[in-house]
mmCIF file of N, CA and C in Angstrom:
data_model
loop_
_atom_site.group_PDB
_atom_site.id
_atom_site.type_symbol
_atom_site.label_atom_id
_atom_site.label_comp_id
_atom_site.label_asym_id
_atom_site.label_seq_id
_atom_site.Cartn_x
_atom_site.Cartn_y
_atom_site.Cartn_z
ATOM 1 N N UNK A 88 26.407 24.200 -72.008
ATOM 2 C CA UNK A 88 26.085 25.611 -71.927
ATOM 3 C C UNK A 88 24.692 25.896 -72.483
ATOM 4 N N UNK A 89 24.203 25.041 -73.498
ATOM 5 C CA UNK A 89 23.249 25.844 -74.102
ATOM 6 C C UNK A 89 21.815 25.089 -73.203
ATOM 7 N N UNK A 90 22.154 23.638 -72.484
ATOM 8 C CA UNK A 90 20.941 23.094 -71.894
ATOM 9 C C UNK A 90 20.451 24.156 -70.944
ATOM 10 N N UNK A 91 21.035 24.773 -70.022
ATOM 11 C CA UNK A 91 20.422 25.686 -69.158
ATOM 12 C C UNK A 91 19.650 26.720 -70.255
ATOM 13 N N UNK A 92 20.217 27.098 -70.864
ATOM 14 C CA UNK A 92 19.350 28.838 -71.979
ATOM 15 C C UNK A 92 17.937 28.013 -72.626
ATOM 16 N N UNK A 93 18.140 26.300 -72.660
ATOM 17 C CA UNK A 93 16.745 25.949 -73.727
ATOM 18 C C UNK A 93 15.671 25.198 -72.348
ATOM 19 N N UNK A 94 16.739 24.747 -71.449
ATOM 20 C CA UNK A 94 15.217 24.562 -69.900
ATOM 21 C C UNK A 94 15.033 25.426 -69.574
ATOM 22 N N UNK A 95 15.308 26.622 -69.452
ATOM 23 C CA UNK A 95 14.562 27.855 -69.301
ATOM 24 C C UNK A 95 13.572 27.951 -70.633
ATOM 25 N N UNK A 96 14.203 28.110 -71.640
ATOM 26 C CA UNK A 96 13.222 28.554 -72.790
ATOM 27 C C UNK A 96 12.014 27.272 -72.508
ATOM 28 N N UNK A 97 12.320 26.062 -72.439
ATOM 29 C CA UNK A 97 11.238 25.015 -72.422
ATOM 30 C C UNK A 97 10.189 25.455 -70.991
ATOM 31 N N UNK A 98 10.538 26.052 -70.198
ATOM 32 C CA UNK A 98 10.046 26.677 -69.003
ATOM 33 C C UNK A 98 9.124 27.298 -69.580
ATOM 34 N N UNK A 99 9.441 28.602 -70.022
ATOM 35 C CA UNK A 99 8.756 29.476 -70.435
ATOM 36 C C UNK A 99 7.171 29.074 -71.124
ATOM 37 N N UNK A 100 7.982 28.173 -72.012
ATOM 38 C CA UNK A 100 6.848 27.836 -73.631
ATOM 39 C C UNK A 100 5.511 26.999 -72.603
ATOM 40 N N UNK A 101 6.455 26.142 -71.280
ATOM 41 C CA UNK A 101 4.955 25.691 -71.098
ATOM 42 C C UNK A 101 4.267 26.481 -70.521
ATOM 43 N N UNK A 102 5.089 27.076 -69.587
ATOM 44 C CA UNK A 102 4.031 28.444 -68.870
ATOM 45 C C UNK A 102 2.831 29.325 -70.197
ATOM 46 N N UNK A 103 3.731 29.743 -70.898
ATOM 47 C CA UNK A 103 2.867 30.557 -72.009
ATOM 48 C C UNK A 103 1.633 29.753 -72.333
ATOM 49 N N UNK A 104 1.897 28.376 -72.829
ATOM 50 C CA UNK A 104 0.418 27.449 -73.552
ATOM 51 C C UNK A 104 -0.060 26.736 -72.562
ATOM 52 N N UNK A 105 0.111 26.870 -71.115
ATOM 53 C CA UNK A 105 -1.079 26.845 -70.283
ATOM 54 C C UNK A 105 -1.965 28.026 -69.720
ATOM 55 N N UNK A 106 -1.201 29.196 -69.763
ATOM 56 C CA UNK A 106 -1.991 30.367 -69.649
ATOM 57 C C UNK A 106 -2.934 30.547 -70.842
ATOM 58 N N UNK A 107 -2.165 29.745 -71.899
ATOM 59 C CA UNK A 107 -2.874 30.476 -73.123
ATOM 60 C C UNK A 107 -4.155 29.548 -72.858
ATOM 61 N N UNK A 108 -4.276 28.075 -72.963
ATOM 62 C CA UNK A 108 -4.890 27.100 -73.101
ATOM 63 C C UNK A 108 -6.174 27.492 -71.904
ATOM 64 N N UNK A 109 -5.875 28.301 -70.722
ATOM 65 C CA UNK A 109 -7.077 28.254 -70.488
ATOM 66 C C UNK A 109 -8.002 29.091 -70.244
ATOM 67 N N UNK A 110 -7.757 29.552 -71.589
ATOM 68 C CA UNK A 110 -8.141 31.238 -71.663
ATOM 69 C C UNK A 110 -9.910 30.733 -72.256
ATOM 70 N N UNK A 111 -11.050 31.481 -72.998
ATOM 71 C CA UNK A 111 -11.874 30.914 -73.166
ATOM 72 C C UNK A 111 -12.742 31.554 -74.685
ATOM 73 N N UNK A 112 -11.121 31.915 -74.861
ATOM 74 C CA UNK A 112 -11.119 32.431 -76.283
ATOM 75 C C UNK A 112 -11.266 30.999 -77.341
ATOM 76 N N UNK A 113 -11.301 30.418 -78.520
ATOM 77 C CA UNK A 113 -10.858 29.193 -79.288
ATOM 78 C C UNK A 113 -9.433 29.926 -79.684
ATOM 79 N N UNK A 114 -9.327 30.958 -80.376
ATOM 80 C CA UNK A 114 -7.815 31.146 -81.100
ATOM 81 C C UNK A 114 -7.003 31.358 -80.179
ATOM 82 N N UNK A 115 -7.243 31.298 -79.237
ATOM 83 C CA UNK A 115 -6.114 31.359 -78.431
ATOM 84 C C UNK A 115 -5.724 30.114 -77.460
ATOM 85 N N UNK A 116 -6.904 29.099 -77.512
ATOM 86 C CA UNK A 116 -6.416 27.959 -77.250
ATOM 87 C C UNK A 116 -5.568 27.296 -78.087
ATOM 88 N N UNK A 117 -5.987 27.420 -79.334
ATOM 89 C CA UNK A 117 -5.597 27.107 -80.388
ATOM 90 C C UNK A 117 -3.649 27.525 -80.372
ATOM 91 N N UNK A 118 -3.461 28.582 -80.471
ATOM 92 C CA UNK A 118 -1.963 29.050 -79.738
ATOM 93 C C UNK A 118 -1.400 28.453 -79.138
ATOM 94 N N UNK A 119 -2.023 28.278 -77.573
ATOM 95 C CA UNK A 119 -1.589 27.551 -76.816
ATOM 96 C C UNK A 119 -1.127 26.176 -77.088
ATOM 97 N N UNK A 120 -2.001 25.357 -77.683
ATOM 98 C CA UNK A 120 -1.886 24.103 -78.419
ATOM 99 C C UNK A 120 -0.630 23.939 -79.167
ATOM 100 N N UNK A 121 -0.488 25.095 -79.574
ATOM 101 C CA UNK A 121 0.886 24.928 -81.173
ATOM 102 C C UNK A 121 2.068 25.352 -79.932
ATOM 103 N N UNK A 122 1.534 26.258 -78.670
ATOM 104 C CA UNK A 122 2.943 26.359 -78.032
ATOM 105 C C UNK A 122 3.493 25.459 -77.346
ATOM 106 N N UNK A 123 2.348 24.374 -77.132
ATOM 107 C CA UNK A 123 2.390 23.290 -76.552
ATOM 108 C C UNK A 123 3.187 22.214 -77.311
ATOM 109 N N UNK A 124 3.147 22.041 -78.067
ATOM 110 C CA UNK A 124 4.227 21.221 -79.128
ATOM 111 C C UNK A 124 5.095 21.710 -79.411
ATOM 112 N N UNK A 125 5.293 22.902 -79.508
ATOM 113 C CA UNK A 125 6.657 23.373 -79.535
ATOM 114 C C UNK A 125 7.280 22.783 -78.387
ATOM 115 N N UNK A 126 7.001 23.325 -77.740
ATOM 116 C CA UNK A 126 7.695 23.251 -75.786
ATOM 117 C C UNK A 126 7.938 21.824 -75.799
ATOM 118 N N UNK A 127 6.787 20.730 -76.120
ATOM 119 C CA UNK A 127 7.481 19.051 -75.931
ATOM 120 C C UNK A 127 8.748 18.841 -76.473
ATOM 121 N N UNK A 128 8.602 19.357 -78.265
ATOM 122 C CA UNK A 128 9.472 19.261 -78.965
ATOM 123 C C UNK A 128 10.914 19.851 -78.506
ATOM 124 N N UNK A 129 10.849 20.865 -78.176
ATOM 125 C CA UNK A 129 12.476 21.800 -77.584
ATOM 126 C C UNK A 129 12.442 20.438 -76.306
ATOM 127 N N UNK A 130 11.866 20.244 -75.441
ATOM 128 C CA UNK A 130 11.990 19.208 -74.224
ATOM 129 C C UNK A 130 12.706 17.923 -74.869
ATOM 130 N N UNK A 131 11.991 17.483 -75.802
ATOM 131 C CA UNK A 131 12.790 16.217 -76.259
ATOM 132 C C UNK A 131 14.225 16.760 -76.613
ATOM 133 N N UNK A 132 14.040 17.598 -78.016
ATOM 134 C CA UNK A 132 15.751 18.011 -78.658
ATOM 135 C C UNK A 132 16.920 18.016 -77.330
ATOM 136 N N UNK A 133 16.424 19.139 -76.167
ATOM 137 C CA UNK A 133 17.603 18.972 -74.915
ATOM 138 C C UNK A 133 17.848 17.726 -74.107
ATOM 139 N N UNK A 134 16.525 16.709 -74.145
ATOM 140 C CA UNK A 134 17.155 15.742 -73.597
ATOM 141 C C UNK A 134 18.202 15.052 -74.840
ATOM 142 N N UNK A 135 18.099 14.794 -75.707
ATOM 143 C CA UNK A 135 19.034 13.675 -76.620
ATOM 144 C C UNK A 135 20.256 14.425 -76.521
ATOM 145 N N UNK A 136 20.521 15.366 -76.089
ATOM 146 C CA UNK A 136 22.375 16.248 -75.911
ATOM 147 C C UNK A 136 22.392 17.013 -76.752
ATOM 148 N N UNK A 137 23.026 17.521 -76.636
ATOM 149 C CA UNK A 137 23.881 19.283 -77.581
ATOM 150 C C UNK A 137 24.172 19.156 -78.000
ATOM 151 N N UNK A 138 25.594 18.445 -78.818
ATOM 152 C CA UNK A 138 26.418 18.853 -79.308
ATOM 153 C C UNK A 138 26.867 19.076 -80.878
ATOM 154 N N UNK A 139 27.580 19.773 -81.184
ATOM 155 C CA UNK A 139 28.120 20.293 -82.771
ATOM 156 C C UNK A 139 29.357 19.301 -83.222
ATOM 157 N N UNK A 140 29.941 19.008 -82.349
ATOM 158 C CA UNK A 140 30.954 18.474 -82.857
ATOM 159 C C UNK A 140 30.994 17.002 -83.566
ATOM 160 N N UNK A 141 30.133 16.495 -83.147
ATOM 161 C CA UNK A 141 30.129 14.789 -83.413
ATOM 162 C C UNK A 141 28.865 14.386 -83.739
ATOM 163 N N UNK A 142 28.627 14.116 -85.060
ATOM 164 C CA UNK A 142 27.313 14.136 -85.762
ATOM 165 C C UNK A 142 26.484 12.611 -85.192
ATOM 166 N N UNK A 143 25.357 12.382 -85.279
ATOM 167 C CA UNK A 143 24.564 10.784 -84.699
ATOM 168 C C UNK A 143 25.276 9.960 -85.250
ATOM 169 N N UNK A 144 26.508 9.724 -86.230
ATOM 170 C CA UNK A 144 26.739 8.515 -87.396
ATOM 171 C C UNK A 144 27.817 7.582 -87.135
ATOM 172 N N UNK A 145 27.271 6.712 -87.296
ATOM 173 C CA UNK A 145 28.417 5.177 -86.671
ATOM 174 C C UNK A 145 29.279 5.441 -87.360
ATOM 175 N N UNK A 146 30.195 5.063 -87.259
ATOM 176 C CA UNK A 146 31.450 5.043 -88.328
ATOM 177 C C UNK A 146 31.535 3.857 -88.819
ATOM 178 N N UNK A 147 32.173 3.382 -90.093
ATOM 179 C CA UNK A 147 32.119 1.823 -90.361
ATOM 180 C C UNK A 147 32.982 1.071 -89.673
ATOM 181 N N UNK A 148 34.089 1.078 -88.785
ATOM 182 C CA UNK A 148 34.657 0.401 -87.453
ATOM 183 C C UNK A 148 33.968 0.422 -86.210
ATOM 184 N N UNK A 149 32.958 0.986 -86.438
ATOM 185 C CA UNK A 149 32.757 0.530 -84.966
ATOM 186 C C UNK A 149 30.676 -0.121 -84.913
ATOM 187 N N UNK A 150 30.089 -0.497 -84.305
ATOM 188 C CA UNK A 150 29.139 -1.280 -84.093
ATOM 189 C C UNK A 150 28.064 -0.236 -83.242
ATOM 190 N N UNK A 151 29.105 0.776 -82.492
ATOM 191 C CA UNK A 151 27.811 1.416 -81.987
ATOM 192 C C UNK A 151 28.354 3.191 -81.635
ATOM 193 N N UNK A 152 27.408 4.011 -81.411
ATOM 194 C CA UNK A 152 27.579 5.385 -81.620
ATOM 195 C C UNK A 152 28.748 5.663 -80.348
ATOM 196 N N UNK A 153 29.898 6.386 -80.848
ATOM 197 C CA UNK A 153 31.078 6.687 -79.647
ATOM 198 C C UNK A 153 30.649 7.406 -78.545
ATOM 199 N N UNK A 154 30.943 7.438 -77.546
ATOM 200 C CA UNK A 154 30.517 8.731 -77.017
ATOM 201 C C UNK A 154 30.475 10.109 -76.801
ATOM 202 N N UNK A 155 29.577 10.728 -76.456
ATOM 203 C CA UNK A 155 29.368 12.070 -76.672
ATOM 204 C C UNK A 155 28.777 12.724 -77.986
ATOM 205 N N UNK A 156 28.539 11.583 -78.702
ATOM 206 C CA UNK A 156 27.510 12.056 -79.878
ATOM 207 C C UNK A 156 25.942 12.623 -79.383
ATOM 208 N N UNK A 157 25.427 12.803 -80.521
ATOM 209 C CA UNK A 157 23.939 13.602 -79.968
ATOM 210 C C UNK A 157 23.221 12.204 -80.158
ATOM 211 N N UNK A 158 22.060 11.848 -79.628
ATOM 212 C CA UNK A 158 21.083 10.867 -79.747
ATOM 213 C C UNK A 158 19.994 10.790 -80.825
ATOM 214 N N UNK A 159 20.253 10.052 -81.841
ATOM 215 C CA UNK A 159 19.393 10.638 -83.029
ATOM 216 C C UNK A 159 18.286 10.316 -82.798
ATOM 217 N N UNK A 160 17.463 9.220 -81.599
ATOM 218 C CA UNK A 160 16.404 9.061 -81.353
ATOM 219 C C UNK A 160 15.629 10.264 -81.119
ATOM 220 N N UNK A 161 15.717 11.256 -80.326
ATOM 221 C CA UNK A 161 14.617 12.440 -80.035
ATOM 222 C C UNK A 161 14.812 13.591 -81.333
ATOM 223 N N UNK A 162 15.861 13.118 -81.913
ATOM 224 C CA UNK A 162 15.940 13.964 -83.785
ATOM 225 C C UNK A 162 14.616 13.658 -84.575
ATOM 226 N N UNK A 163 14.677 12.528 -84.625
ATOM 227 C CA UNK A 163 13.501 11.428 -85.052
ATOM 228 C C UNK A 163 12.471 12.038 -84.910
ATOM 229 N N UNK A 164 11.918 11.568 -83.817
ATOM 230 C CA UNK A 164 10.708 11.962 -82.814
ATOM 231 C C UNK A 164 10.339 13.086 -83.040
ATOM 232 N N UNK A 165 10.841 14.034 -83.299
ATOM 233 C CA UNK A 165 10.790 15.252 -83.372
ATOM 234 C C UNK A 165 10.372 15.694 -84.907
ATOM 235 N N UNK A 166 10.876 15.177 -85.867
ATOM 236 C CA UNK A 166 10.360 15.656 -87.228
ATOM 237 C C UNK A 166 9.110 14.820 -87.338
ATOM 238 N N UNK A 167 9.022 13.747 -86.726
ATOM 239 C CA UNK A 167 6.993 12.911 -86.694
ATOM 240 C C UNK A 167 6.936 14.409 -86.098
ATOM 241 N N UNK A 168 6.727 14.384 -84.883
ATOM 242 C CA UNK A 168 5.899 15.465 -84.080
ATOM 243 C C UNK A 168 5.598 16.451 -84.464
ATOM 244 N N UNK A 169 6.306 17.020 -85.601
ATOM 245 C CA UNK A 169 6.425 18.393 -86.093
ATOM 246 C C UNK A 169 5.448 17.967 -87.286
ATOM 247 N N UNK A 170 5.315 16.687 -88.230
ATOM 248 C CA UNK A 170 4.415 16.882 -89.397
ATOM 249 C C UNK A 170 3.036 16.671 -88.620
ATOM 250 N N UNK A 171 2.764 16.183 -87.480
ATOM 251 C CA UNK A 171 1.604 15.256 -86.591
ATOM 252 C C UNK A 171 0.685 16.744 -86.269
ATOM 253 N N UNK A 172 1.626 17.911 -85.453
ATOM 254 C CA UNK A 172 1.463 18.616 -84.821
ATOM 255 C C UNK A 172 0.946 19.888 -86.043
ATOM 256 N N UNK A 173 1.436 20.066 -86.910
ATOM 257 C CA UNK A 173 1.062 20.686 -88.210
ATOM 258 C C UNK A 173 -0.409 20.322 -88.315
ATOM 259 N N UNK A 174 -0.715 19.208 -88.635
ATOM 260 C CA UNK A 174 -1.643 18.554 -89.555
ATOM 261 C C UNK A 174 -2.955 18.767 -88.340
ATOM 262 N N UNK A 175 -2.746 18.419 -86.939
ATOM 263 C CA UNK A 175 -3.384 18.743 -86.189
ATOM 264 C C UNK A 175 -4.122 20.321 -85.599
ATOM 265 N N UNK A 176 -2.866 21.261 -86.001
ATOM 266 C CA UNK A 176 -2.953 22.470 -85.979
ATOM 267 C C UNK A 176 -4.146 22.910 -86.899
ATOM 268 N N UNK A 177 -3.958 22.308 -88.134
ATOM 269 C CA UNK A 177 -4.266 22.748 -89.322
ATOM 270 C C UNK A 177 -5.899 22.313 -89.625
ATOM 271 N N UNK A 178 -6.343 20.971 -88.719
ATOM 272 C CA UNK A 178 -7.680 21.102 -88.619
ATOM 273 C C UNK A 178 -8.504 21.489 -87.358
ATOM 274 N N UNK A 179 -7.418 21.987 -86.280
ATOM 275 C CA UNK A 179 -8.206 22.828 -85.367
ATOM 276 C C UNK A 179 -8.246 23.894 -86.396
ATOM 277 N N UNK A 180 -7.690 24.822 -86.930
ATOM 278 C CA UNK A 180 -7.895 25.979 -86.896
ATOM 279 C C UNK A 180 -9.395 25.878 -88.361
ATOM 280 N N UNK A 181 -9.579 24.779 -89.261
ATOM 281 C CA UNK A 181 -10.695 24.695 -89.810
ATOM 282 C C UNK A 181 -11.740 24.528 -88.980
ATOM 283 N N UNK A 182 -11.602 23.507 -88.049
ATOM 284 C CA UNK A 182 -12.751 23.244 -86.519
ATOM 285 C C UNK A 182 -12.977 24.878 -86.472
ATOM 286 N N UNK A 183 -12.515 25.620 -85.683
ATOM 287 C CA UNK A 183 -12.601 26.820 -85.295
ATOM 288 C C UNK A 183 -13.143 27.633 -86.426
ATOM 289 N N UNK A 184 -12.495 27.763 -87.857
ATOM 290 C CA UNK A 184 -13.080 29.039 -88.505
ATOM 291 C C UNK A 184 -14.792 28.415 -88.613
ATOM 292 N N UNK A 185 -14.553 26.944 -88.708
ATOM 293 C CA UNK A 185 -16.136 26.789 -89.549
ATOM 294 C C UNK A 185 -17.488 26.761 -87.946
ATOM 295 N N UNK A 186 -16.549 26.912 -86.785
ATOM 296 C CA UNK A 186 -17.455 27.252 -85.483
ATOM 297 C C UNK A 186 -17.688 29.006 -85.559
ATOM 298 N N UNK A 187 -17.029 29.633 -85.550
ATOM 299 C CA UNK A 187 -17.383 30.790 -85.834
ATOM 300 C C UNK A 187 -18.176 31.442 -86.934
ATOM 301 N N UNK A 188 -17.698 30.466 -88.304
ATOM 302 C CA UNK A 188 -18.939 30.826 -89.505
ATOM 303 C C UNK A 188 -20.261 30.681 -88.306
ATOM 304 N N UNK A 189 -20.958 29.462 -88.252
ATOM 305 C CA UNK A 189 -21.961 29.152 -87.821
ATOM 306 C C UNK A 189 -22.295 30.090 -86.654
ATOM 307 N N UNK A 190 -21.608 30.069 -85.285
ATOM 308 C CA UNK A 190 -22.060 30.583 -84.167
ATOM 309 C C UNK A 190 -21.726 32.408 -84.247
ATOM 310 N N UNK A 191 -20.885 32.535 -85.136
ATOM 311 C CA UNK A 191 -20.445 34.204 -84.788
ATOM 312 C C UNK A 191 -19.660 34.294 -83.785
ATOM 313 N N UNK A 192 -19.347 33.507 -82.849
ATOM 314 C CA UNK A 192 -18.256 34.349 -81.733
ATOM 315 C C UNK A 192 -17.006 33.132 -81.830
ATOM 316 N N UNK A 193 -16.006 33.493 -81.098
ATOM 317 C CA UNK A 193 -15.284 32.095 -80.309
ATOM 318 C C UNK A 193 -14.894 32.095 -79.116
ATOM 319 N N UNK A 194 -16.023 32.541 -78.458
ATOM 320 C CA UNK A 194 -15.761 32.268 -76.977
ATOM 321 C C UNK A 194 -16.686 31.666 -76.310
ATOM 322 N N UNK A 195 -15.937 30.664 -76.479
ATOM 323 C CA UNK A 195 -16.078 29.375 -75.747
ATOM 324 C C UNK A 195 -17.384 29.107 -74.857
ATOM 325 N N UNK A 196 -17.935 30.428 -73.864
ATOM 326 C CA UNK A 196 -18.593 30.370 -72.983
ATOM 327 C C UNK A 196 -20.150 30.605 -73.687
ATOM 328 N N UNK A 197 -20.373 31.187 -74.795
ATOM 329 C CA UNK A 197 -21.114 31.720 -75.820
ATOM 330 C C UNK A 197 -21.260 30.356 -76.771
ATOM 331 N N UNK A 198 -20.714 29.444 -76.870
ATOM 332 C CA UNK A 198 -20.658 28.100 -78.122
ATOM 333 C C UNK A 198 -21.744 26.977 -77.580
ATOM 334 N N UNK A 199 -23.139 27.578 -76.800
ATOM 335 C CA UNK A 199 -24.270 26.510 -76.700
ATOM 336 C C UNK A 199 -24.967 26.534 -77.443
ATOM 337 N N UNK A 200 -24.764 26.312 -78.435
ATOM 338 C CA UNK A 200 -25.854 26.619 -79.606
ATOM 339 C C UNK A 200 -26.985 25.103 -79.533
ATOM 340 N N UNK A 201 -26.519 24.164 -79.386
ATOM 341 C CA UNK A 201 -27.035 23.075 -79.539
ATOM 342 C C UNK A 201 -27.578 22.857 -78.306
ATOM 343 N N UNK A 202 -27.738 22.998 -77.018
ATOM 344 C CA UNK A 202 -28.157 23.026 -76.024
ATOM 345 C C UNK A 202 -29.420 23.748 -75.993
ATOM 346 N N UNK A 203 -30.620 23.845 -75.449
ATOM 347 C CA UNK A 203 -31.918 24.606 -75.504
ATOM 348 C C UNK A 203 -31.830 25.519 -74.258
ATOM 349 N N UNK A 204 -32.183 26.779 -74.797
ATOM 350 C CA UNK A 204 -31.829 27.747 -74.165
ATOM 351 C C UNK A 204 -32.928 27.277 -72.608
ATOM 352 N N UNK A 205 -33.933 26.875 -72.891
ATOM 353 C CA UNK A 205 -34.931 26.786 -71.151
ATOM 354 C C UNK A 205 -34.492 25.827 -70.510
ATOM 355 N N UNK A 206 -33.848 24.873 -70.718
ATOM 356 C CA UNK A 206 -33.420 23.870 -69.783
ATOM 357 C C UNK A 206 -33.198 24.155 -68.423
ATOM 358 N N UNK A 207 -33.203 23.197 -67.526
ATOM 359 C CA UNK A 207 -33.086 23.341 -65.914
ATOM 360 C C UNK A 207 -31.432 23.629 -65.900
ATOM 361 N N UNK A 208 -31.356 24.697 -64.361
ATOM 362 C CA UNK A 208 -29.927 24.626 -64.401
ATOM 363 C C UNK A 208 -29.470 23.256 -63.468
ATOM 364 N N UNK A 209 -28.468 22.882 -63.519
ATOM 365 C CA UNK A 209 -28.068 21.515 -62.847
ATOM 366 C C UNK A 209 -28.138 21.912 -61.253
ATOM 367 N N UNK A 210 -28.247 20.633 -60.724
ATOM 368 C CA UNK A 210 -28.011 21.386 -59.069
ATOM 369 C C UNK A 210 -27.284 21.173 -58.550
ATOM 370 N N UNK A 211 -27.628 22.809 -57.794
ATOM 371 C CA UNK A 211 -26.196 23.598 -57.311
ATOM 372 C C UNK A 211 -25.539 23.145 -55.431
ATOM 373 N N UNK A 212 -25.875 21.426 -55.226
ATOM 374 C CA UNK A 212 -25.927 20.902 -53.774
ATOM 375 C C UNK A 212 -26.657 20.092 -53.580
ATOM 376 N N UNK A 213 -26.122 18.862 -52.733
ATOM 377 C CA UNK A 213 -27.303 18.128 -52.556
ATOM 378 C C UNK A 213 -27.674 18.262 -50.800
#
């Protein structure tokens, strides 16, 4: 019951952080990015199974997980991803404040600072 309500929700999240992602704002790529790991993360949790009733844990008779337990592999996976995805978050958004100290804006289209303003434009056909 609940896989249909979270592939929709996983639907959603990627739609949202690709709209967001190619926007030409930085903080809002930046968004996109964190919605983007979310969305993998919910993707993994629904594939390893649902369920409440029957926790990942062998029992001491038996050698391997019974069936219909949840898969503790994408459990796993999922708390890396979540400290990975933090830590990554956490120096875009320094990338970004310390681009805006310097340049004043964050949009993206405005961030040539290092480029010389007379340069040739590239050509437009051959």
């Amino acid at each position: 019951m609940m896989e249909p309500l979270l592939s929709i929700l996983v639907g959603l999240f990627f739609a949202a952080a690709i709209y967001l992602m190619l926007s030409k704002f930085s903080i809002r790529i930046m968004l996109g990015i964190a919605i983007l790991g979310n969305a993998v993360n919910l993707l993994l949790f629904t594939s390893g199974r649902l369920t409440r009733e029957v926790p990942p844990i062998i029992p001491a008779d038996l050698d391997a997980l019974p069936s219909g337990t949840a898969n503790p592999l994408p459990q796993a996976l999922i708390l890396t991803a979540i400290v990975i995805s933090f830590s990554f978050l956490a120096f875009l958004l320094v990338l970004t404040y310390r681009a805006y100290q310097d340049l004043g804006t964050d949009d993206t289209s405005e961030m040539h600072a290092a480029e010389p303003d007379d340069r040739p434009l590239p050509p437009l056909g051959y």
